[in-house]
Amino acid sequence: MKIFKLLLKNSLRHKLRTFLTILGIAIAVIAFNVLRTVVTAWSVGVEASSANRLITRQAISFIFTLPYAYRDKIAQVQGVEEVTFANWFQGVYIDKNQFFARLAVDPETLFRVYPEYLISEDELATFKKERNSCVIGIDIAKKYDLKIGDVMNIDGDIYPGNWDFVVKGIYHPRDKTTDATQMFFHWTYLDERIKQDMPGRDGEVGWYTIKISDPSKAAAVSEQIDKLFKNSMAETKTETERAFQQGFLQSTSSIITSMNVISFVIIGIIMLVLGNTMIMAARERTREYAVFKTLGFSARHLVGLIMGESLIISAIGGGLGLALTFPIIAAFAEFIPKGWFPIFEIETITIVFSVTAALMIGILASIFPIQKALRTKIVDGFRFVG
Amino acid sequence: MSLIIQIENLSKSYWRDSMEIPVLHNLNLEVERGGFLSLMGPSGSGKTTLLNLIAGIDRPSSGKVIVNDSDISKMGESALAKWRAINIGFVFQFYNLIPVLTAYENVELPLILTKLSRKERKKHVETALSIVGLEDRMHHSPRQLSGGQEQRVAIARAIVADPLILVADEPTGDLDKNSADEILTLMKRLNSEFDKTIIIVTHDPHAARIAKIVHQLDKGELIIK
Ligand SMILES: Nc1ncnc2c1ncn2[C@@H]1O[C@H](COP(=O)(O)OP(=O)(O)OP(=O)(O)O)[C@@H](O)[C@H]1O
Ligand SMILES: [Mg+2]
């Protein structure tokens, strides 16, 4: 007989209790992993943002627009390499639940400012040429089964009307963090129609994205740009893309913070669950530990016996939780509308952390029962009545 | 004949909170190698306490306990544990088998601490189980055994490592008469055939009678008969 066999038999003594403890650990590990994945998915946008891009928007609020005429002025600022711009178009595609970014852009400059959107030269050339064409990210193409030549019909809301766009290009993400869930079409196509339908609202740009030659000069360039439009009808606020993203995150940051906190609270809870199980188990076995000691088993053996059992339970629970994490995260990724998160995948660090935590908890949960077992004198152990 | 146990001026008190509970006072006792000693006495007179001190699972408050020429009251905790594994076999009133292990595995427990190979361990376990007449119940778990059978497994576990001394605290206390007789016969055989020195605590005069020497303990004092 090996000690390991005794460990297994011990942990199966109260099958229901062990099963519930394992289940508890598994659920906690899953919850931890899912929460961490949401948290990291959220902040991935910030990490993905480029340090050499600035965003110029209306100073008062993101929802107000800027004159198209700013474009040339911005382009003349020293340190500015390229200027592109976009309008948030939104609209309803298929139904209201299909959420992904639909933007009116400048085809000439967009892909130069965003080199992480990879598109073939042919497709880009066609896109530039055809007024009512659009380019979509590969994820969108896959999700809606869209191919080159297909028509996307969108019901405008911010810009009312019925809009048809012909898919003429599909871009691929360069990096894992690149958002491949957007749809781009010609800003001029939008602007011309607005000029007809809603004169006065034409010539408006949602925001400018500026590529700068030297990221270390970002602050100076930003200041320079904002100074240009000081005391005008539409003052601007320019900041790095990263700061912009962070600002966007700020509004949701309390949710993120609480998710972060909860994910660690969960770890604490698993520890209590397992600790409780181990304390009960060790208490029931007080007499048995006295027997082991009487037979000449040392402290080392008892530590092995108790910690081993605790580790078996936490390892099985952790393993089960981890195994179930993958399908559950995958299901989440399906369920969450495309475009909420550029990527929704469990990070290696999360896996490493949850597995380490499960094992650490296995060790920690056994410390108190071990102490108790070692401190109890043999004679007191025999006199112990549950 | 040489002495295997010499107890000199042994005193033992327990402490509950700050209250001293004196149990044994200046007790002297000698046991010869191969002896069979029975300890009797009223409840609370200190029989279990004395037995535990002899077996090295408890510490005297003062005095000497010399077993097989070593003074065990001076040994450190882990040295004492090793010493117990080699020298002492225990039999308890409530058997104290590990419920999740089979009879075989329970008997094998003390051998896990030795350097014996698997095969040698198997031989020892089977011998011990055949001495107590339970070789056919090897793979039963304690729950599948009767009280008498459980106690015999416990005796097999006590003798498997071939200790010098066997201590038994009311080994028949929880058994019916037939089972008790079986256990006592077994003890007697272990003493006469295998030369084990045996110390048995009992309330049962019949059980005491099979011993060569009977000591009476009363309020922590020995009355030697
Ligand atoms: N570990 C202990 N802690 C405190 N008091 C103890 C302890 N062990 C024994 N005692 C006390 O010491 C006295 C003697 O106990 P002991 O168990 O040796 O008696 P005993 O002769 O074996 O009695 P019984 O026949 O009932 O088993 C009792 O008053 C008991 O309450
Ligand atoms: Mg007693």
Tab-separated table of C-alpha atoms in Angstrom, chain A residues 1-3 5-6 9-10 13 287-288 291-298 301 377-380 382-383, chain B residues 16 52 57-58 81 84-85 90 92 94 96 98-102 105 108-110 112-113 118 121 157:
chain	number	residue	atom	x	y	z
A	1	MET	CA	0.000	0.000	0.000
A	2	LYS	CA	1.213	3.428	-0.804
A	3	ILE	CA	0.484	6.554	1.182
A	5	LYS	CA	-3.738	5.311	-1.830
A	6	LEU	CA	-4.564	6.316	1.707
A	9	LYS	CA	-9.306	6.843	0.204
A	10	ASN	CA	-9.346	9.591	2.783
A	13	ARG	CA	-14.526	9.162	2.748
A	287	ARG	CA	-8.292	9.640	16.952
A	288	GLU	CA	-6.789	8.295	13.753
A	291	VAL	CA	-3.146	6.119	16.147
A	292	PHE	CA	-0.702	7.133	13.430
A	293	LYS	CA	1.479	8.924	15.942
A	294	THR	CA	1.338	5.983	18.320
A	295	LEU	CA	2.512	3.698	15.541
A	296	GLY	CA	5.541	5.938	15.120
A	297	PHE	CA	4.427	8.142	12.235
A	298	SER	CA	6.122	11.520	12.445
A	301	HIS	CA	3.832	12.021	7.688
A	377	LYS	CA	-1.061	15.157	22.280
A	378	ILE	CA	-1.539	11.477	21.600
A	379	VAL	CA	-3.343	10.877	24.878
A	380	ASP	CA	-5.670	13.801	24.255
A	382	PHE	CA	-7.500	9.220	22.132
A	383	ARG	CA	-9.698	10.931	24.692
B	16	ARG	CA	-6.773	21.328	33.358
B	52	ASN	CA	0.636	5.206	28.255
B	57	ILE	CA	2.919	8.017	24.323
B	58	ASP	CA	2.796	10.236	27.377
B	81	ALA	CA	8.277	7.943	17.953
B	84	ARG	CA	7.755	3.171	19.836
B	85	ALA	CA	7.654	1.870	16.301
B	90	PHE	CA	-0.600	-1.283	21.040
B	92	PHE	CA	-6.897	-0.443	22.292
B	94	PHE	CA	-12.002	0.350	20.557
B	96	ASN	CA	-8.788	2.021	16.409
B	98	ILE	CA	-8.339	3.037	10.060
B	99	PRO	CA	-11.811	2.574	8.568
B	100	VAL	CA	-10.873	3.272	4.951
B	101	LEU	CA	-8.139	0.661	4.891
B	102	THR	CA	-8.591	-3.089	4.553
B	105	GLU	CA	-3.574	-2.426	4.830
B	108	GLU	CA	0.751	-3.090	6.972
B	109	LEU	CA	0.707	0.476	8.378
B	110	PRO	CA	3.581	0.094	10.890
B	112	ILE	CA	5.473	1.526	5.942
B	113	LEU	CA	7.928	3.158	8.322
B	118	ARG	CA	6.922	-4.759	-0.641
B	121	ARG	CA	6.062	-6.514	4.029
B	157	ARG	CA	-1.107	-4.685	13.561
